[in-house]
JSON list of C-alpha atoms and ligand atoms in Angstrom, two decimals:
[
{"chain": "A", "resi": 1235, "resn": "MET", "atom": "CA", "xyz": [-18.22, 28.17, 35.00]},
{"chain": "A", "resi": 1236, "resn": "LEU", "atom": "CA", "xyz": [-20.67, 25.35, 34.34]},
{"chain": "A", "resi": 1237, "resn": "ALA", "atom": "CA", "xyz": [-23.49, 24.49, 36.73]},
{"chain": "A", "resi": 1238, "resn": "ILE", "atom": "CA", "xyz": [-25.41, 21.24, 36.69]},
{"chain": "A", "resi": 1239, "resn": "ILE", "atom": "CA", "xyz": [-28.93, 21.11, 38.12]},
{"chain": "A", "resi": 1240, "resn": "GLY", "atom": "CA", "xyz": [-29.74, 17.48, 38.84]},
{"chain": "A", "resi": 1241, "resn": "GLY", "atom": "CA", "xyz": [-33.32, 16.24, 38.85]},
{"chain": "A", "resi": 1242, "resn": "SER", "atom": "CA", "xyz": [-34.93, 12.96, 39.87]},
{"chain": "A", "resi": 1243, "resn": "GLY", "atom": "CA", "xyz": [-32.33, 10.20, 39.65]},
{"chain": "A", "resi": 1244, "resn": "LEU", "atom": "CA", "xyz": [-29.39, 12.60, 39.85]},
{"chain": "A", "resi": 1245, "resn": "THR", "atom": "CA", "xyz": [-28.92, 13.96, 43.36]},
{"chain": "A", "resi": 1246, "resn": "LYS", "atom": "CA", "xyz": [-25.13, 13.73, 43.18]},
{"chain": "A", "resi": 1247, "resn": "LEU", "atom": "CA", "xyz": [-22.43, 13.50, 40.56]},
{"chain": "A", "resi": 1248, "resn": "ALA", "atom": "CA", "xyz": [-20.13, 10.59, 41.33]},
{"chain": "A", "resi": 1249, "resn": "ASN", "atom": "CA", "xyz": [-17.44, 12.02, 39.04]},
{"chain": "A", "resi": 1250, "resn": "LEU", "atom": "CA", "xyz": [-17.39, 15.38, 40.86]},
{"chain": "A", "resi": 1251, "resn": "GLU", "atom": "CA", "xyz": [-14.35, 15.93, 43.10]},
{"chain": "A", "resi": 1252, "resn": "VAL", "atom": "CA", "xyz": [-15.99, 18.00, 45.82]},
{"chain": "A", "resi": 1253, "resn": "SER", "atom": "CA", "xyz": [-14.03, 20.91, 47.29]},
{"chain": "A", "resi": 1254, "resn": "ARG", "atom": "CA", "xyz": [-16.72, 22.63, 49.36]},
{"chain": "A", "resi": 1255, "resn": "ARG", "atom": "CA", "xyz": [-20.44, 23.12, 49.91]},
{"chain": "A", "resi": 1256, "resn": "LEU", "atom": "CA", "xyz": [-21.88, 26.59, 49.72]},
{"chain": "A", "resi": 1257, "resn": "ALA", "atom": "CA", "xyz": [-25.03, 27.44, 51.72]},
{"chain": "A", "resi": 1258, "resn": "ALA", "atom": "CA", "xyz": [-26.33, 30.31, 49.60]},
{"chain": "A", "resi": 1259, "resn": "ARG", "atom": "CA", "xyz": [-28.96, 32.92, 50.46]},
{"chain": "A", "resi": 1260, "resn": "THR", "atom": "CA", "xyz": [-30.67, 34.98, 47.77]},
{"chain": "A", "resi": 1261, "resn": "PRO", "atom": "CA", "xyz": [-33.14, 37.89, 47.62]},
{"chain": "A", "resi": 1262, "resn": "TYR", "atom": "CA", "xyz": [-35.66, 35.25, 46.47]},
{"chain": "A", "resi": 1263, "resn": "GLY", "atom": "CA", "xyz": [-35.22, 32.90, 49.42]},
{"chain": "A", "resi": 1264, "resn": "ASP", "atom": "CA", "xyz": [-33.22, 29.73, 49.84]},
{"chain": "A", "resi": 1265, "resn": "PRO", "atom": "CA", "xyz": [-32.20, 27.42, 47.00]},
{"chain": "A", "resi": 1266, "resn": "SER", "atom": "CA", "xyz": [-33.05, 23.71, 47.11]},
{"chain": "A", "resi": 1267, "resn": "GLY", "atom": "CA", "xyz": [-29.90, 22.98, 49.10]},
{"chain": "A", "resi": 1268, "resn": "ALA", "atom": "CA", "xyz": [-26.24, 23.83, 49.42]},
{"chain": "A", "resi": 1269, "resn": "ILE", "atom": "CA", "xyz": [-24.35, 24.24, 46.16]},
{"chain": "A", "resi": 1270, "resn": "THR", "atom": "CA", "xyz": [-21.71, 21.56, 45.74]},
{"chain": "A", "resi": 1271, "resn": "CYS", "atom": "CA", "xyz": [-18.52, 23.07, 44.33]},
{"chain": "A", "resi": 1272, "resn": "GLY", "atom": "CA", "xyz": [-15.79, 20.97, 42.80]},
{"chain": "A", "resi": 1273, "resn": "LYS", "atom": "CA", "xyz": [-14.00, 19.75, 39.71]},
{"chain": "A", "resi": 1274, "resn": "ILE", "atom": "CA", "xyz": [-14.77, 17.28, 36.98]},
{"chain": "A", "resi": 1275, "resn": "GLY", "atom": "CA", "xyz": [-11.42, 16.61, 35.34]},
{"chain": "A", "resi": 1276, "resn": "GLN", "atom": "CA", "xyz": [-9.79, 20.04, 35.03]},
{"chain": "A", "resi": 1277, "resn": "SER", "atom": "CA", "xyz": [-13.05, 22.03, 35.00]},
{"chain": "A", "resi": 1278, "resn": "ASP", "atom": "CA", "xyz": [-14.63, 23.84, 37.92]},
{"chain": "A", "resi": 1279, "resn": "VAL", "atom": "CA", "xyz": [-18.27, 22.79, 38.25]},
{"chain": "A", "resi": 1280, "resn": "LEU", "atom": "CA", "xyz": [-21.17, 23.64, 40.52]},
{"chain": "A", "resi": 1281, "resn": "PHE", "atom": "CA", "xyz": [-23.91, 21.12, 41.29]},
{"chain": "A", "resi": 1282, "resn": "LEU", "atom": "CA", "xyz": [-27.35, 21.59, 42.80]},
{"chain": "A", "resi": 1283, "resn": "ALA", "atom": "CA", "xyz": [-30.02, 18.95, 43.40]},
{"chain": "A", "resi": 1284, "resn": "ARG", "atom": "CA", "xyz": [-33.25, 20.53, 42.18]},
{"chain": "A", "resi": 1285, "resn": "HIS", "atom": "CA", "xyz": [-35.50, 18.58, 44.57]},
{"chain": "A", "resi": 1286, "resn": "GLY", "atom": "CA", "xyz": [-33.08, 18.83, 47.49]},
{"chain": "A", "resi": 1287, "resn": "TYR", "atom": "CA", "xyz": [-30.45, 16.26, 48.45]},
{"chain": "A", "resi": 1288, "resn": "GLY", "atom": "CA", "xyz": [-33.10, 14.12, 50.14]},
{"chain": "A", "resi": 1289, "resn": "HIS", "atom": "CA", "xyz": [-35.51, 14.55, 47.20]},
{"chain": "A", "resi": 1290, "resn": "THR", "atom": "CA", "xyz": [-38.11, 16.31, 49.35]},
{"chain": "A", "resi": 1291, "resn": "ILE", "atom": "CA", "xyz": [-39.14, 19.32, 47.22]},
{"chain": "A", "resi": 1292, "resn": "PRO", "atom": "CA", "xyz": [-41.92, 18.67, 44.65]},
{"chain": "A", "resi": 1293, "resn": "PRO", "atom": "CA", "xyz": [-41.69, 20.35, 41.22]},
{"chain": "A", "resi": 1294, "resn": "HIS", "atom": "CA", "xyz": [-44.26, 23.08, 41.97]},
{"chain": "A", "resi": 1295, "resn": "GLU", "atom": "CA", "xyz": [-42.48, 24.03, 45.20]},
{"chain": "A", "resi": 1296, "resn": "VAL", "atom": "CA", "xyz": [-38.94, 24.24, 43.84]},
{"chain": "A", "resi": 1297, "resn": "ASN", "atom": "CA", "xyz": [-37.61, 27.78, 44.31]},
{"chain": "A", "resi": 1298, "resn": "TYR", "atom": "CA", "xyz": [-36.40, 28.11, 40.71]},
{"chain": "A", "resi": 1299, "resn": "ARG", "atom": "CA", "xyz": [-35.49, 31.78, 41.14]},
{"chain": "A", "resi": 1300, "resn": "ALA", "atom": "CA", "xyz": [-33.32, 31.15, 44.20]},
{"chain": "A", "resi": 1301, "resn": "ASN", "atom": "CA", "xyz": [-31.62, 28.17, 42.53]},
{"chain": "A", "resi": 1302, "resn": "LEU", "atom": "CA", "xyz": [-30.58, 30.10, 39.43]},
{"chain": "A", "resi": 1303, "resn": "TRP", "atom": "CA", "xyz": [-29.70, 33.26, 41.32]},
{"chain": "A", "resi": 1304, "resn": "ALA", "atom": "CA", "xyz": [-27.51, 31.32, 43.75]},
{"chain": "A", "resi": 1305, "resn": "LEU", "atom": "CA", "xyz": [-25.70, 29.50, 40.94]},
{"chain": "A", "resi": 1306, "resn": "LYS", "atom": "CA", "xyz": [-25.06, 32.74, 39.08]},
{"chain": "A", "resi": 1307, "resn": "ASP", "atom": "CA", "xyz": [-23.90, 34.44, 42.26]},
{"chain": "A", "resi": 1308, "resn": "ALA", "atom": "CA", "xyz": [-21.48, 31.56, 42.83]},
{"chain": "A", "resi": 1309, "resn": "GLY", "atom": "CA", "xyz": [-19.93, 32.19, 39.41]},
{"chain": "A", "resi": 1310, "resn": "ALA", "atom": "CA", "xyz": [-21.89, 30.03, 36.97]},
{"chain": "A", "resi": 1311, "resn": "ASP", "atom": "CA", "xyz": [-22.52, 31.42, 33.49]},
{"chain": "A", "resi": 1312, "resn": "SER", "atom": "CA", "xyz": [-23.93, 28.25, 31.92]},
{"chain": "A", "resi": 1313, "resn": "VAL", "atom": "CA", "xyz": [-26.34, 25.59, 33.12]},
{"chain": "A", "resi": 1314, "resn": "VAL", "atom": "CA", "xyz": [-27.10, 22.03, 32.13]},
{"chain": "A", "resi": 1315, "resn": "SER", "atom": "CA", "xyz": [-30.41, 20.96, 33.56]},
{"chain": "A", "resi": 1316, "resn": "VAL", "atom": "CA", "xyz": [-30.81, 17.21, 33.90]},
{"chain": "A", "resi": 1317, "resn": "ALA", "atom": "CA", "xyz": [-34.47, 16.26, 34.12]},
{"chain": "A", "resi": 1318, "resn": "SER", "atom": "CA", "xyz": [-36.56, 13.13, 33.83]},
{"chain": "A", "resi": 1319, "resn": "VAL", "atom": "CA", "xyz": [-39.53, 13.20, 31.48]},
{"chain": "A", "resi": 1320, "resn": "GLY", "atom": "CA", "xyz": [-42.28, 11.05, 30.02]},
{"chain": "A", "resi": 1321, "resn": "GLY", "atom": "CA", "xyz": [-42.07, 10.13, 26.33]},
{"chain": "A", "resi": 1322, "resn": "ILE", "atom": "CA", "xyz": [-45.13, 11.12, 24.30]},
{"chain": "A", "resi": 1323, "resn": "ARG", "atom": "CA", "xyz": [-44.05, 9.83, 20.89]},
{"chain": "A", "resi": 1324, "resn": "ASN", "atom": "CA", "xyz": [-43.79, 6.06, 20.65]},
{"chain": "A", "resi": 1325, "resn": "ASP", "atom": "CA", "xyz": [-40.23, 6.27, 19.31]},
{"chain": "A", "resi": 1326, "resn": "ILE", "atom": "CA", "xyz": [-39.12, 8.11, 22.44]},
{"chain": "A", "resi": 1327, "resn": "TRP", "atom": "CA", "xyz": [-38.77, 5.14, 24.75]},
{"chain": "A", "resi": 1328, "resn": "PRO", "atom": "CA", "xyz": [-37.80, 4.82, 28.42]},
{"chain": "A", "resi": 1329, "resn": "GLY", "atom": "CA", "xyz": [-34.04, 5.19, 28.82]},
{"chain": "A", "resi": 1330, "resn": "ALA", "atom": "CA", "xyz": [-33.67, 7.50, 25.80]},
{"chain": "A", "resi": 1331, "resn": "ILE", "atom": "CA", "xyz": [-31.81, 10.78, 26.29]},
{"chain": "A", "resi": 1332, "resn": "LEU", "atom": "CA", "xyz": [-33.22, 13.76, 24.44]},
{"chain": "A", "resi": 1333, "resn": "LEU", "atom": "CA", "xyz": [-31.99, 17.34, 24.04]},
{"chain": "A", "resi": 1334, "resn": "PRO", "atom": "CA", "xyz": [-35.13, 19.47, 23.58]},
{"chain": "A", "resi": 1335, "resn": "HIS", "atom": "CA", "xyz": [-35.01, 22.53, 21.33]},
{"chain": "A", "resi": 1336, "resn": "GLN", "atom": "CA", "xyz": [-38.36, 24.04, 22.35]},
{"chain": "A", "resi": 1337, "resn": "VAL", "atom": "CA", "xyz": [-40.62, 24.23, 25.39]},
{"chain": "A", "resi": 1338, "resn": "ILE", "atom": "CA", "xyz": [-44.30, 24.91, 26.05]},
{"chain": "A", "resi": 1339, "resn": "ASP", "atom": "CA", "xyz": [-45.19, 26.16, 29.52]},
{"chain": "A", "resi": 1340, "resn": "TYR", "atom": "CA", "xyz": [-48.39, 24.73, 31.08]},
{"chain": "A", "resi": 1341, "resn": "THR", "atom": "CA", "xyz": [-47.35, 25.47, 34.66]},
{"chain": "A", "resi": 1342, "resn": "TRP", "atom": "CA", "xyz": [-49.22, 27.98, 36.80]},
{"chain": "A", "resi": 1343, "resn": "GLY", "atom": "CA", "xyz": [-48.79, 29.84, 40.05]},
{"chain": "A", "resi": 1344, "resn": "ARG", "atom": "CA", "xyz": [-45.00, 29.51, 40.14]},
{"chain": "A", "resi": 1345, "resn": "PRO", "atom": "CA", "xyz": [-42.91, 32.65, 40.68]},
{"chain": "A", "resi": 1346, "resn": "SER", "atom": "CA", "xyz": [-41.63, 32.85, 37.13]},
{"chain": "A", "resi": 1347, "resn": "THR", "atom": "CA", "xyz": [-39.80, 36.13, 36.64]},
{"chain": "A", "resi": 1348, "resn": "PHE", "atom": "CA", "xyz": [-37.08, 38.22, 38.26]},
{"chain": "A", "resi": 1349, "resn": "PHE", "atom": "CA", "xyz": [-38.73, 41.32, 36.79]},
{"chain": "A", "resi": 1350, "resn": "GLU", "atom": "CA", "xyz": [-41.47, 42.01, 39.35]},
{"chain": "A", "resi": 1351, "resn": "GLY", "atom": "CA", "xyz": [-41.83, 43.61, 42.73]},
{"chain": "A", "resi": 1352, "resn": "PRO", "atom": "CA", "xyz": [-40.80, 47.00, 44.09]},
{"chain": "A", "resi": 1353, "resn": "GLY", "atom": "CA", "xyz": [-38.12, 48.71, 42.02]},
{"chain": "A", "resi": 1354, "resn": "ALA", "atom": "CA", "xyz": [-37.84, 45.96, 39.41]},
{"chain": "A", "resi": 1355, "resn": "PRO", "atom": "CA", "xyz": [-37.94, 47.22, 35.81]},
{"chain": "A", "resi": 1356, "resn": "VAL", "atom": "CA", "xyz": [-40.51, 45.91, 33.31]},
{"chain": "A", "resi": 1357, "resn": "ASN", "atom": "CA", "xyz": [-38.61, 43.63, 30.97]},
{"chain": "A", "resi": 1358, "resn": "HIS", "atom": "CA", "xyz": [-39.85, 41.31, 28.22]},
{"chain": "A", "resi": 1359, "resn": "ILE", "atom": "CA", "xyz": [-37.07, 38.86, 27.40]},
{"chain": "A", "resi": 1360, "resn": "ASP", "atom": "CA", "xyz": [-36.96, 37.09, 24.06]},
{"chain": "A", "resi": 1361, "resn": "CYS", "atom": "CA", "xyz": [-37.89, 33.40, 24.40]},
{"chain": "A", "resi": 1362, "resn": "THR", "atom": "CA", "xyz": [-38.04, 32.39, 20.74]},
{"chain": "A", "resi": 1363, "resn": "GLU", "atom": "CA", "xyz": [-35.27, 29.90, 21.43]},
{"chain": "A", "resi": 1364, "resn": "THR", "atom": "CA", "xyz": [-35.29, 29.45, 25.17]},
{"chain": "A", "resi": 1365, "resn": "TYR", "atom": "CA", "xyz": [-32.57, 26.80, 25.11]},
{"chain": "A", "resi": 1366, "resn": "SER", "atom": "CA", "xyz": [-29.09, 28.06, 24.32]},
{"chain": "A", "resi": 1367, "resn": "ARG", "atom": "CA", "xyz": [-27.80, 27.05, 20.88]},
{"chain": "A", "resi": 1368, "resn": "VAL", "atom": "CA", "xyz": [-24.25, 27.11, 22.19]},
{"chain": "A", "resi": 1369, "resn": "MET", "atom": "CA", "xyz": [-25.00, 24.77, 25.11]},
{"chain": "A", "resi": 1370, "resn": "ARG", "atom": "CA", "xyz": [-27.05, 22.43, 22.92]},
{"chain": "A", "resi": 1371, "resn": "ALA", "atom": "CA", "xyz": [-24.16, 22.15, 20.47]},
{"chain": "A", "resi": 1372, "resn": "ARG", "atom": "CA", "xyz": [-21.69, 21.55, 23.29]},
{"chain": "A", "resi": 1373, "resn": "LEU", "atom": "CA", "xyz": [-23.89, 18.80, 24.71]},
{"chain": "A", "resi": 1374, "resn": "LEU", "atom": "CA", "xyz": [-24.27, 17.13, 21.31]},
{"chain": "A", "resi": 1375, "resn": "ASN", "atom": "CA", "xyz": [-20.49, 17.18, 20.85]},
{"chain": "A", "resi": 1376, "resn": "ALA", "atom": "CA", "xyz": [-19.99, 15.79, 24.33]},
{"chain": "A", "resi": 1377, "resn": "ALA", "atom": "CA", "xyz": [-22.48, 12.97, 23.68]},
{"chain": "A", "resi": 1378, "resn": "ALA", "atom": "CA", "xyz": [-20.71, 12.10, 20.42]},
{"chain": "A", "resi": 1379, "resn": "ALA", "atom": "CA", "xyz": [-17.34, 12.09, 22.20]},
{"chain": "A", "resi": 1380, "resn": "ALA", "atom": "CA", "xyz": [-18.78, 9.81, 24.90]},
{"chain": "A", "resi": 1381, "resn": "GLY", "atom": "CA", "xyz": [-20.30, 7.53, 22.27]},
{"chain": "A", "resi": 1382, "resn": "GLU", "atom": "CA", "xyz": [-23.75, 8.05, 23.81]},
{"chain": "A", "resi": 1383, "resn": "ARG", "atom": "CA", "xyz": [-26.86, 8.39, 21.71]},
{"chain": "A", "resi": 1384, "resn": "VAL", "atom": "CA", "xyz": [-28.82, 11.60, 22.24]},
{"chain": "A", "resi": 1385, "resn": "THR", "atom": "CA", "xyz": [-31.90, 12.60, 20.25]},
{"chain": "A", "resi": 1386, "resn": "ASP", "atom": "CA", "xyz": [-31.32, 16.10, 18.90]},
{"chain": "A", "resi": 1387, "resn": "GLY", "atom": "CA", "xyz": [-34.46, 18.19, 19.31]},
{"chain": "A", "resi": 1388, "resn": "GLY", "atom": "CA", "xyz": [-37.92, 17.81, 20.69]},
{"chain": "A", "resi": 1389, "resn": "VAL", "atom": "CA", "xyz": [-40.63, 19.92, 22.25]},
{"chain": "A", "resi": 1390, "resn": "TYR", "atom": "CA", "xyz": [-40.80, 19.78, 26.05]},
{"chain": "A", "resi": 1391, "resn": "ALA", "atom": "CA", "xyz": [-44.24, 20.28, 27.64]},
{"chain": "A", "resi": 1392, "resn": "ALA", "atom": "CA", "xyz": [-43.82, 21.60, 31.18]},
{"chain": "A", "resi": 1393, "resn": "THR", "atom": "CA", "xyz": [-46.78, 20.53, 33.33]},
{"chain": "A", "resi": 1394, "resn": "GLN", "atom": "CA", "xyz": [-47.63, 21.58, 36.87]},
{"chain": "A", "resi": 1395, "resn": "GLY", "atom": "CA", "xyz": [-47.58, 18.21, 38.64]},
{"chain": "A", "resi": 1396, "resn": "PRO", "atom": "CA", "xyz": [-46.98, 16.74, 41.05]},
{"chain": "A", "resi": 1397, "resn": "ARG", "atom": "CA", "xyz": [-49.51, 14.25, 39.70]},
{"chain": "A", "resi": 1398, "resn": "LEU", "atom": "CA", "xyz": [-48.85, 12.62, 36.35]},
{"chain": "A", "resi": 1399, "resn": "GLU", "atom": "CA", "xyz": [-51.11, 13.49, 33.44]},
{"chain": "A", "resi": 1400, "resn": "THR", "atom": "CA", "xyz": [-54.31, 11.84, 32.22]},
{"chain": "A", "resi": 1401, "resn": "ALA", "atom": "CA", "xyz": [-54.20, 10.03, 28.88]},
{"chain": "A", "resi": 1402, "resn": "ALA", "atom": "CA", "xyz": [-56.44, 12.75, 27.39]},
{"chain": "A", "resi": 1403, "resn": "GLU", "atom": "CA", "xyz": [-54.04, 15.46, 28.61]},
{"chain": "A", "resi": 1404, "resn": "ILE", "atom": "CA", "xyz": [-51.17, 13.66, 26.88]},
{"chain": "A", "resi": 1405, "resn": "HIS", "atom": "CA", "xyz": [-53.22, 13.49, 23.66]},
{"chain": "A", "resi": 1406, "resn": "ARG", "atom": "CA", "xyz": [-53.74, 17.23, 23.94]},
{"chain": "A", "resi": 1407, "resn": "LEU", "atom": "CA", "xyz": [-50.05, 17.86, 24.53]},
{"chain": "A", "resi": 1408, "resn": "GLU", "atom": "CA", "xyz": [-49.24, 15.82, 21.43]},
{"chain": "A", "resi": 1409, "resn": "ARG", "atom": "CA", "xyz": [-51.74, 17.82, 19.38]},
{"chain": "A", "resi": 1410, "resn": "ASP", "atom": "CA", "xyz": [-49.97, 20.92, 20.66]},
{"chain": "A", "resi": 1411, "resn": "GLY", "atom": "CA", "xyz": [-46.72, 19.56, 19.22]},
{"chain": "A", "resi": 1412, "resn": "ALA", "atom": "CA", "xyz": [-45.06, 18.23, 22.38]},
{"chain": "A", "resi": 1413, "resn": "ASP", "atom": "CA", "xyz": [-42.73, 15.21, 22.26]},
{"chain": "A", "resi": 1414, "resn": "ILE", "atom": "CA", "xyz": [-41.87, 14.88, 25.95]},
{"chain": "A", "resi": 1415, "resn": "VAL", "atom": "CA", "xyz": [-43.51, 15.94, 29.21]},
{"chain": "A", "resi": 1416, "resn": "GLY", "atom": "CA", "xyz": [-41.93, 16.94, 32.50]},
{"chain": "A", "resi": 1417, "resn": "MET", "atom": "CA", "xyz": [-42.70, 19.10, 35.52]},
{"chain": "A", "resi": 1418, "resn": "THR", "atom": "CA", "xyz": [-39.57, 21.20, 36.01]},
{"chain": "A", "resi": 1419, "resn": "GLY", "atom": "CA", "xyz": [-38.62, 22.64, 32.61]},
{"chain": "A", "resi": 1420, "resn": "MET", "atom": "CA", "xyz": [-40.40, 25.92, 33.32]},
{"chain": "A", "resi": 1421, "resn": "PRO", "atom": "CA", "xyz": [-39.96, 28.51, 34.66]},
{"chain": "A", "resi": 1422, "resn": "GLU", "atom": "CA", "xyz": [-36.35, 27.33, 35.03]},
{"chain": "A", "resi": 1423, "resn": "ALA", "atom": "CA", "xyz": [-35.39, 27.81, 31.36]},
{"chain": "A", "resi": 1424, "resn": "ALA", "atom": "CA", "xyz": [-36.97, 31.27, 31.12]},
{"chain": "A", "resi": 1425, "resn": "LEU", "atom": "CA", "xyz": [-35.45, 32.44, 34.41]},
{"chain": "A", "resi": 1426, "resn": "ALA", "atom": "CA", "xyz": [-31.98, 31.38, 33.25]},
{"chain": "A", "resi": 1427, "resn": "ARG", "atom": "CA", "xyz": [-32.50, 33.48, 30.14]},
{"chain": "A", "resi": 1428, "resn": "GLU", "atom": "CA", "xyz": [-33.67, 36.45, 32.21]},
{"chain": "A", "resi": 1429, "resn": "ILE", "atom": "CA", "xyz": [-30.33, 36.52, 34.04]},
{"chain": "A", "resi": 1430, "resn": "GLY", "atom": "CA", "xyz": [-28.26, 35.84, 30.96]},
{"chain": "A", "resi": 1431, "resn": "MET", "atom": "CA", "xyz": [-27.19, 32.25, 31.63]},
{"chain": "A", "resi": 1432, "resn": "GLU", "atom": "CA", "xyz": [-26.58, 29.82, 28.77]},
{"chain": "A", "resi": 1433, "resn": "TYR", "atom": "CA", "xyz": [-29.06, 27.04, 29.56]},
{"chain": "A", "resi": 1434, "resn": "ALA", "atom": "CA", "xyz": [-29.91, 23.69, 28.00]},
{"chain": "A", "resi": 1435, "resn": "ALA", "atom": "CA", "xyz": [-31.78, 20.65, 29.26]},
{"chain": "A", "resi": 1436, "resn": "LEU", "atom": "CA", "xyz": [-30.62, 17.07, 28.98]},
{"chain": "A", "resi": 1437, "resn": "THR", "atom": "CA", "xyz": [-33.76, 15.02, 29.48]},
{"chain": "A", "resi": 1438, "resn": "VAL", "atom": "CA", "xyz": [-33.95, 11.34, 30.35]},
{"chain": "A", "resi": 1439, "resn": "VAL", "atom": "CA", "xyz": [-37.12, 9.50, 29.41]},
{"chain": "A", "resi": 1440, "resn": "ALA", "atom": "CA", "xyz": [-38.20, 7.68, 32.58]},
{"chain": "A", "resi": 1441, "resn": "ASN", "atom": "CA", "xyz": [-41.44, 6.23, 31.22]},
{"chain": "A", "resi": 1442, "resn": "TYR", "atom": "CA", "xyz": [-43.91, 6.38, 28.38]},
{"chain": "A", "resi": 1443, "resn": "ALA", "atom": "CA", "xyz": [-46.36, 9.19, 29.10]},
{"chain": "A", "resi": 1444, "resn": "ALA", "atom": "CA", "xyz": [-49.87, 8.29, 30.29]},
{"chain": "A", "resi": 1445, "resn": "GLY", "atom": "CA", "xyz": [-51.79, 6.27, 27.72]},
{"chain": "A", "resi": 1446, "resn": "ARG", "atom": "CA", "xyz": [-48.68, 5.53, 25.58]},
{"chain": "A", "resi": 1447, "resn": "GLY", "atom": "CA", "xyz": [-46.63, 2.36, 25.19]},
{"chain": "A", "resi": 1448, "resn": "ASP", "atom": "CA", "xyz": [-46.68, 0.24, 28.34]},
{"chain": "A", "resi": 1449, "resn": "SER", "atom": "CA", "xyz": [-48.38, 3.15, 30.15]},
{"chain": "A", "resi": 1450, "resn": "GLU", "atom": "CA", "xyz": [-51.58, 2.47, 28.22]},
{"chain": "A", "resi": 1451, "resn": "HIS", "atom": "CA", "xyz": [-53.66, 1.91, 31.39]},
{"chain": "A", "resi": 1452, "resn": "ALA", "atom": "CA", "xyz": [-51.26, 3.16, 34.08]},
{"chain": "A", "resi": 1453, "resn": "VAL", "atom": "CA", "xyz": [-47.70, 4.48, 34.24]},
{"chain": "A", "resi": 1454, "resn": "PRO", "atom": "CA", "xyz": [-45.55, 1.62, 35.67]},
{"chain": "A", "resi": 1455, "resn": "LEU", "atom": "CA", "xyz": [-44.00, 3.69, 38.46]},
{"chain": "A", "resi": 1456, "resn": "ASP", "atom": "CA", "xyz": [-42.13, 0.70, 39.90]},
{"chain": "A", "resi": 1457, "resn": "LYS", "atom": "CA", "xyz": [-39.96, 0.50, 36.77]},
{"chain": "A", "resi": 1458, "resn": "ILE", "atom": "CA", "xyz": [-38.83, 4.14, 36.77]},
{"chain": "A", "resi": 1459, "resn": "GLY", "atom": "CA", "xyz": [-36.06, 3.83, 39.39]},
{"chain": "A", "resi": 1460, "resn": "ALA", "atom": "CA", "xyz": [-34.11, 1.22, 37.43]},
{"chain": "A", "resi": 1461, "resn": "VAL", "atom": "CA", "xyz": [-34.55, 3.08, 34.13]},
{"chain": "A", "resi": 1462, "resn": "LEU", "atom": "CA", "xyz": [-33.21, 6.32, 35.63]},
{"chain": "A", "resi": 1463, "resn": "GLU", "atom": "CA", "xyz": [-30.33, 4.63, 37.43]},
{"chain": "A", "resi": 1464, "resn": "GLU", "atom": "CA", "xyz": [-29.02, 3.10, 34.20]},
{"chain": "A", "resi": 1465, "resn": "ALA", "atom": "CA", "xyz": [-29.59, 6.22, 32.10]},
{"chain": "A", "resi": 1466, "resn": "MET", "atom": "CA", "xyz": [-27.94, 8.58, 34.62]},
{"chain": "A", "resi": 1467, "resn": "GLY", "atom": "CA", "xyz": [-24.71, 6.62, 34.14]},
{"chain": "A", "resi": 1468, "resn": "ARG", "atom": "CA", "xyz": [-24.82, 7.68, 30.48]},
{"chain": "A", "resi": 1469, "resn": "VAL", "atom": "CA", "xyz": [-25.67, 11.26, 31.49]},
{"chain": "A", "resi": 1470, "resn": "ARG", "atom": "CA", "xyz": [-22.62, 11.35, 33.79]},
{"chain": "A", "resi": 1471, "resn": "ARG", "atom": "CA", "xyz": [-20.37, 10.22, 30.94]},
{"chain": "A", "resi": 1472, "resn": "ILE", "atom": "CA", "xyz": [-21.75, 12.97, 28.70]},
{"chain": "A", "resi": 1473, "resn": "ILE", "atom": "CA", "xyz": [-21.17, 15.56, 31.42]},
{"chain": "A", "resi": 1474, "resn": "GLU", "atom": "CA", "xyz": [-17.62, 14.30, 31.88]},
{"chain": "A", "resi": 1475, "resn": "LYS", "atom": "CA", "xyz": [-16.94, 14.88, 28.18]},
{"chain": "A", "resi": 1476, "resn": "LEU", "atom": "CA", "xyz": [-18.63, 18.29, 28.35]},
{"chain": "A", "resi": 1477, "resn": "CYS", "atom": "CA", "xyz": [-16.16, 19.28, 31.06]},
{"chain": "A", "resi": 1478, "resn": "GLU", "atom": "CA", "xyz": [-13.22, 18.19, 28.89]},
{"chain": "A", "resi": 1479, "resn": "GLN", "atom": "CA", "xyz": [-14.20, 20.60, 26.07]},
{"chain": "B", "resi": 266, "resn": "HPA", "atom": "N1", "xyz": [-45.09, 13.22, 33.14]},
{"chain": "B", "resi": 266, "resn": "HPA", "atom": "C1", "xyz": [-44.57, 14.34, 33.72]},
{"chain": "B", "resi": 266, "resn": "HPA", "atom": "N2", "xyz": [-43.36, 14.38, 34.27]},
{"chain": "B", "resi": 266, "resn": "HPA", "atom": "C2", "xyz": [-42.62, 13.27, 34.24]},
{"chain": "B", "resi": 266, "resn": "HPA", "atom": "C3", "xyz": [-43.10, 12.07, 33.66]},
{"chain": "B", "resi": 266, "resn": "HPA", "atom": "C4", "xyz": [-44.39, 12.05, 33.07]},
{"chain": "B", "resi": 266, "resn": "HPA", "atom": "O1", "xyz": [-44.87, 11.04, 32.53]},
{"chain": "B", "resi": 266, "resn": "HPA", "atom": "N3", "xyz": [-42.11, 11.15, 33.81]},
{"chain": "B", "resi": 266, "resn": "HPA", "atom": "C5", "xyz": [-41.08, 11.76, 34.45]},
{"chain": "B", "resi": 266, "resn": "HPA", "atom": "N4", "xyz": [-41.39, 13.04, 34.72]}
]
C-alpha cells in the first residue's frame, strides 16, 4: 500500500476518500498525527501530515522514526514524500516540481536510525541510492500521464532549520553539488530504507534559496503560500495518476 507524507502546503489530500483515522503508537513515540486511511480511485492510500494537521511541528522536531514506523505498521510498503524546498540553481524556479535522485544530509541531533538502543543489532544500510528507483520511475510515469512537468533528478541538501540559510551557506551547498535545499529530507529517506520501504520525494520549489533569484537580499516569505497552493494542485494530480497505475 502507498503512503503519502505531506509537508508544508499539503496537510490534506482533497482527492482522498477518507474511511478512517488511525491514532498510532510506536516504540519510538507518537507520529505527527493520526494516519488518514482511505482510497484514491481504486487504490488504498495512507496519508500523514509531517508537521501535524495544524502545522505545529518544526522540521527538527518531527518524529521521523515514529512516522515511518506507524505507516509501515499500518500496511504501507511504499512512500511518496511531498516536501517544499528552496531552489539553488537559477533554472529551478518557484513552482517547479523536482524529483531528486540524491541527498546530502546536513542535519544534526535528530534520532536518525532504528538500529540503536538496547537489543538493537548493529546494521549499516546501503544508501548509495537512497531514493527508490522503482518509486521514482512510477512518479515520472504518473507525471507524464497527468501532463505535469517534473524535473527528473537533482541533489537535495537537507538542512537543520528551522531558520532559512544564509546566502553563503547556499553558495557552499551549491559547491557541494546541491540543487535544492529543504529541512525534512533526512533522516526520513534513510529511515525508510532501514525498514525496507520504497521511498521517493516529490519536491515543490517554494522559493529561490537565500541569495538567489528574487531572494538576493531576503527570501520573500509572503509569496510562498500562493506558490505552494498552486503547485500542490499539480502534485495532487500526479498522485491521482500514481494511484491509477
Ligand atoms: N531552505 C530550506 N528549506 C526550505 C526552503 C529554503 O529556502 N524553502 C522551503 N523549504
